[in-house]
Coordinates of C-alpha atoms in Angstrom, one line a residue:
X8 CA 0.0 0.0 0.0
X9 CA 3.0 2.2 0.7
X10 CA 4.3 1.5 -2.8
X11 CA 1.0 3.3 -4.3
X12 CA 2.3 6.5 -2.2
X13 CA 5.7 7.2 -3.9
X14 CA 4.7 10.8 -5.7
X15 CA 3.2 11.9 -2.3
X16 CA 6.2 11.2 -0.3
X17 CA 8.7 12.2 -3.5
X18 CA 6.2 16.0 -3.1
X19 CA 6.3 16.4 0.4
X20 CA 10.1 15.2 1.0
X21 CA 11.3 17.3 -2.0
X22 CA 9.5 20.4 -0.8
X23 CA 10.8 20.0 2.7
X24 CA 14.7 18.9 2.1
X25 CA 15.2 21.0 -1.2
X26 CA 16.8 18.9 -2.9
X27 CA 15.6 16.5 -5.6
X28 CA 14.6 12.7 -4.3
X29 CA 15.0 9.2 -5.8
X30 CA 12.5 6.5 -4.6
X31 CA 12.5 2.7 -5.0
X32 CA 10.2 0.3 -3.1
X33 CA 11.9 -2.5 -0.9
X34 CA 10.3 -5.9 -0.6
X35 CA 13.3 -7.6 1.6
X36 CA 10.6 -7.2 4.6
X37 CA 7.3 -8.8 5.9
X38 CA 6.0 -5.2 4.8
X39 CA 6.9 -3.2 1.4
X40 CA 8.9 -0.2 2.3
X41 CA 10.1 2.7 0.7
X42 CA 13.7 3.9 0.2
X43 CA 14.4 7.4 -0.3
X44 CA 18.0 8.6 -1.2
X45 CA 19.2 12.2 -3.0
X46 CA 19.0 12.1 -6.5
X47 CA 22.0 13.7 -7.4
X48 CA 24.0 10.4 -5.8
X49 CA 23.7 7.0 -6.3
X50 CA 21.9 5.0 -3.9
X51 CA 25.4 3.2 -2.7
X52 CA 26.9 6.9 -2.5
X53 CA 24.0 8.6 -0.7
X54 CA 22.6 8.8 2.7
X55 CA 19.6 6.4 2.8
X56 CA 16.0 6.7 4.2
X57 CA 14.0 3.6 4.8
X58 CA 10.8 4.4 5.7
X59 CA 9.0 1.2 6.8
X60 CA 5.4 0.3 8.3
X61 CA 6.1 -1.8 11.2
X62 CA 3.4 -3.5 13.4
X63 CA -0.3 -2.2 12.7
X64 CA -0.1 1.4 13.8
X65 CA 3.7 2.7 13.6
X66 CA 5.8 3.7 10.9
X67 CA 10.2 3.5 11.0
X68 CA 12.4 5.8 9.1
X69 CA 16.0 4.3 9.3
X70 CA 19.1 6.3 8.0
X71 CA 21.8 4.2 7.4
X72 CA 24.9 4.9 4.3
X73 CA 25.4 3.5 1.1
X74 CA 28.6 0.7 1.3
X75 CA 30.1 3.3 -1.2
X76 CA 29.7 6.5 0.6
X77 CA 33.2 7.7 2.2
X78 CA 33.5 10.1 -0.6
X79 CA 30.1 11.2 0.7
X80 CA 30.9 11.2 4.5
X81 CA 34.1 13.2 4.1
X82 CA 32.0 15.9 2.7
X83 CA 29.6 16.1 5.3
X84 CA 32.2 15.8 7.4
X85 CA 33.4 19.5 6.4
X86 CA 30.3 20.7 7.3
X87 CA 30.3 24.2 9.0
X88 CA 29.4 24.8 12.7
X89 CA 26.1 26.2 12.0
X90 CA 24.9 23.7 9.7
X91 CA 25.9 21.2 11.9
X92 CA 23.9 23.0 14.4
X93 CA 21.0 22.9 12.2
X94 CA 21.1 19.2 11.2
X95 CA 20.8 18.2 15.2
X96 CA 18.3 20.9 15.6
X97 CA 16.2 19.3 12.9
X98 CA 17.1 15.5 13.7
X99 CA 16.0 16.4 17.7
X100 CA 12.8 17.9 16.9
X101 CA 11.7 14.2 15.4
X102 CA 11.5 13.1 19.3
X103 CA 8.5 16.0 20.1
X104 CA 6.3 13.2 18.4
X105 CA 8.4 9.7 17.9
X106 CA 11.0 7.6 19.3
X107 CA 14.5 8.4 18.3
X108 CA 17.7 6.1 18.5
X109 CA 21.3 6.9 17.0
X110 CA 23.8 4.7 16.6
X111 CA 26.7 4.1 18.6
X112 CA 24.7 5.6 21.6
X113 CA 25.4 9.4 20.8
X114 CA 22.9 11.6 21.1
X115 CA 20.4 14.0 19.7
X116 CA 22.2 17.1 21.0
X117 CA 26.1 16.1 19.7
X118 CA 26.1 13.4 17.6
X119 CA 28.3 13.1 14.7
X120 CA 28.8 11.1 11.6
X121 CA 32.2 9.4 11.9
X122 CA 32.1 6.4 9.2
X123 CA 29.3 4.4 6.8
X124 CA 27.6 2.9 10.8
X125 CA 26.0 6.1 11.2
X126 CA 22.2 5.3 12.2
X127 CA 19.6 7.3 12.6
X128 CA 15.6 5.2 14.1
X129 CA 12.8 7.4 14.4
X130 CA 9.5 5.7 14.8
X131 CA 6.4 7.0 15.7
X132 CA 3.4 4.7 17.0
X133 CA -0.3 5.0 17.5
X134 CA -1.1 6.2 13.8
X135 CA -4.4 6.1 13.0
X136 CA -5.3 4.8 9.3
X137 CA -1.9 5.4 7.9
X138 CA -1.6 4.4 4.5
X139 CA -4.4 7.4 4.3
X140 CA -2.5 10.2 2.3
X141 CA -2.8 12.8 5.4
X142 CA -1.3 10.2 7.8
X143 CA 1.4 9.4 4.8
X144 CA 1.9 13.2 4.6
X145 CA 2.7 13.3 8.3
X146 CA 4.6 10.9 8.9
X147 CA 6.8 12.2 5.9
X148 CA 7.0 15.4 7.1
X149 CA 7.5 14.4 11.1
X150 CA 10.2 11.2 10.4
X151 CA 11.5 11.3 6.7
X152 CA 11.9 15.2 6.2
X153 CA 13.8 15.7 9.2
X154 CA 16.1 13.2 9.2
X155 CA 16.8 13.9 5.0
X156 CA 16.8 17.6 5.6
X157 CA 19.6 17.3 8.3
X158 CA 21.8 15.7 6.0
X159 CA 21.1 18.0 2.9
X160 CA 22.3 20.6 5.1
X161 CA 25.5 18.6 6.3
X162 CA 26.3 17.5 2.6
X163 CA 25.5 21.5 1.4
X164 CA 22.9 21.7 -0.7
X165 CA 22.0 25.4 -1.6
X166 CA 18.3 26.6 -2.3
X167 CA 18.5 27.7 -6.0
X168 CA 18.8 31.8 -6.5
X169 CA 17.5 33.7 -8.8
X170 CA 19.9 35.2 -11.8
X171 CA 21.1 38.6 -10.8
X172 CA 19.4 41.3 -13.2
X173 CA 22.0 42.7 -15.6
X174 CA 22.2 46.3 -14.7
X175 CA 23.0 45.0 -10.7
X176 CA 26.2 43.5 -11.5
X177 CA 28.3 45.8 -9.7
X178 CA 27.3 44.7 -5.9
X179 CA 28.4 46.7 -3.2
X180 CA 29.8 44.7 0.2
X181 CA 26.6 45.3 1.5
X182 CA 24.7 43.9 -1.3
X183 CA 26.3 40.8 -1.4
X184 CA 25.4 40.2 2.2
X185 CA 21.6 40.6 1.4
X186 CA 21.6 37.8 -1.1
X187 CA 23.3 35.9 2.1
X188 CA 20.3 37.1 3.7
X189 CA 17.9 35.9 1.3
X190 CA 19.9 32.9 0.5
X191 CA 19.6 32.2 4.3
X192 CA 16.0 32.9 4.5
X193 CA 15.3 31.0 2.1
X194 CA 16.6 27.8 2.8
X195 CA 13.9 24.7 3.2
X196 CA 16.2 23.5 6.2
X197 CA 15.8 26.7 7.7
X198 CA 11.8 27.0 6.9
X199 CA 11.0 23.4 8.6
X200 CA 12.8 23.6 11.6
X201 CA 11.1 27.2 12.4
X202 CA 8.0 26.1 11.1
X203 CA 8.6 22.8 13.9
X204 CA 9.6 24.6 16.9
X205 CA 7.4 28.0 16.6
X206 CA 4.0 26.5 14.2
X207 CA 2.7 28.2 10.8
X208 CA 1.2 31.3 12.8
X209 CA 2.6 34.4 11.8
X210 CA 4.3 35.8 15.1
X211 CA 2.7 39.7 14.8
X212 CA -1.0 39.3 13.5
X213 CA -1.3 35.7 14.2
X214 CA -2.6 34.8 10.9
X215 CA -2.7 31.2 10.0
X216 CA -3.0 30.7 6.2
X217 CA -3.0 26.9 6.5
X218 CA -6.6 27.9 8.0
X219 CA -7.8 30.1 5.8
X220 CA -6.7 28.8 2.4
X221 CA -6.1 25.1 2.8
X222 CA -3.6 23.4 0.7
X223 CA -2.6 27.0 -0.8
X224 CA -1.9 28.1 2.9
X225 CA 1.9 27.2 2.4
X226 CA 3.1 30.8 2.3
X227 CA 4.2 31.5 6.3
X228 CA 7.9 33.0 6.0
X229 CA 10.9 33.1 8.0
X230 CA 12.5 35.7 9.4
X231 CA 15.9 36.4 10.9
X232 CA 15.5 38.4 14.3
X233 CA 19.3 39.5 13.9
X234 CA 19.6 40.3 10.3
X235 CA 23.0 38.4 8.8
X236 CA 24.6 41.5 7.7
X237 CA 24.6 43.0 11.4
X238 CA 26.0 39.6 12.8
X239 CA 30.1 40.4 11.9
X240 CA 31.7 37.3 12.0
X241 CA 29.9 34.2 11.0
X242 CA 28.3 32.4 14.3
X243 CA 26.0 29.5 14.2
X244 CA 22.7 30.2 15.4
X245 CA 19.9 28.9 17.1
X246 CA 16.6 28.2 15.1
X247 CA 14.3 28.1 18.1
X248 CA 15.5 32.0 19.1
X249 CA 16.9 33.3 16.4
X250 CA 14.0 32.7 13.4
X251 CA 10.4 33.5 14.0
X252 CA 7.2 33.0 11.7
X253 CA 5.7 35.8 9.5
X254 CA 3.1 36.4 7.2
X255 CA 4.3 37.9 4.0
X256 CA 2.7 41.0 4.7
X257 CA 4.1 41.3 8.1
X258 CA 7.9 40.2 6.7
X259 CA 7.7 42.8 4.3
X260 CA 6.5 45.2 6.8
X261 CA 9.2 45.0 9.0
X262 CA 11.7 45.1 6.3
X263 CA 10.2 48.7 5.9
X264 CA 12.7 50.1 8.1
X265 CA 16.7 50.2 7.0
X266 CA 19.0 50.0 7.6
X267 CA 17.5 48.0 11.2
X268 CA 14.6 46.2 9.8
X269 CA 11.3 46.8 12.9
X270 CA 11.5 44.1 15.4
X271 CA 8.4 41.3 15.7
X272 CA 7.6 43.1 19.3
X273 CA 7.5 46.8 17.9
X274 CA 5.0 46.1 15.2
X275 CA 3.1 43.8 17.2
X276 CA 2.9 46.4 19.2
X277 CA 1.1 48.4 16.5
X278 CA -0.7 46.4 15.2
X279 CA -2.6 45.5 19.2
X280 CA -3.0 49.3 19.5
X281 CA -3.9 50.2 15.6

């Protein structure tokens, strides 16, 4: 039944990750699974979800490595402090709803990837009809999405920018750290784990577009609290208090104000008393 799935869970895994998925169904179990690697790899190269229906109402993702990834692990290897900050940040906020389990008994708050035994178990039990394409959806985006999106941000994949126009080719310093800003902003990794730890309610009005508009409700932005180019050096930086939830009117809003974009608070503030 899981098989009949794969362009919902390709959808929802591509859209949360950011980077392009291959799928193939795996019949070495009692139930058919799914295994879900980057596309841009091959399967023995790549990082490897297998997301399994186990028992009669719980779902397993595994992570485990391709036997020919060391190329693969060396580059995630190099992966900066704040993305590896991000990655944990992501992989933890699977245990808010499932069980999680790494290998070699490290941890959700410093675990690293030292060789092809990394593992990475998150199941989550107690589903309700889950071969139903909301429970499938869920359980993508609460296991699979996670776990994927951690290690697109270890291995460096890049949200796709838009071409430069011609006649802005000659950037000032200050230019080039707002396309970090948008770059940043942009980022699916970034998007999910704010969208996890804070919900799709914009943080001023508290407008939910999920409620209002459905499936087209997928429009809540990101914001950085402390815009990039006012940081200095580069820092990692914690999702959870550094990135809050806005509606696109309220992003733009506070983006008003340069060079100091308005804070959450002060137009909150305005917006109570308007």
């Amino acid at each position: 039944m899981l098989a009949e799935k794969q362009a919902l869970i390709r959808r929802e895994v591509e859209e949360g990750t950011g980077a392009a998925i291959c799928l193939e169904e795996d019949k070495s179990g009692v139930q058919t699974a799914i295994k879900l690697w980057f596309a841009d790899l091959e399967r023995t190269h790549s990082p490897v979800v297998t997301l399994r229906p186990t028992g009669l109402r719980r779902f397993e993702a595994k992570l485990a490595f391709g036997n020919f990834a060391a190329d693969t692990i060396r580059q995630i290897q190099r992966a900066s402090a704040e993305e590896v900050q991000l990655a944990r940040a992501l992989v933890a906020s699977i245990a808010t709803s499932a069980e999680v389990k790494i290998g070699n008994d490290q941890t959700t708050d410093n675990w690293l990837i030292n060789d092809g035994s990394f593992t990475i178990i998150a199941e989550k039990r107690g589903i309700e009809s889950r071969f139903d394409d909301d429970s499938v959806a869920d359980t993508c985006r609460e296991l699979v999405i996670p776990i994927l999106a951690a290690m697109a941000e270890l291995y460096g994949y890049d949200p796709v920018e838009e071409l430069t126009p011609p006649d802005q080719e000659a950037l000032t310093e200050g230019a080039v750290k707002l396309t970090v800003i948008r770059k940043r902003e942009r980022n699916p990794r970034n998007r999910l784990l704010c969208l996890r730890i804070h919900g799709a309610v914009c943080k001023i009005c508290d407008f939910d577009p999920g409620e209002l508009y459905g499936e087209a409700g997928n429009i809540i932005e990101v914001h950085h609290l402390q815009p990039l180019s006012f940081a200095g050096e580069p820092r990692p930086y914690d999702p959870a208090t550094d990135l809050v939830p806005l509606c696109p009117n309220c992003h733009r809003a506070v983006h008003t104000r340069r060079p100091e974009p308005w804070t959450p608070a002060e137009l909150k503030n305005v917006f109570c008393n308007g």
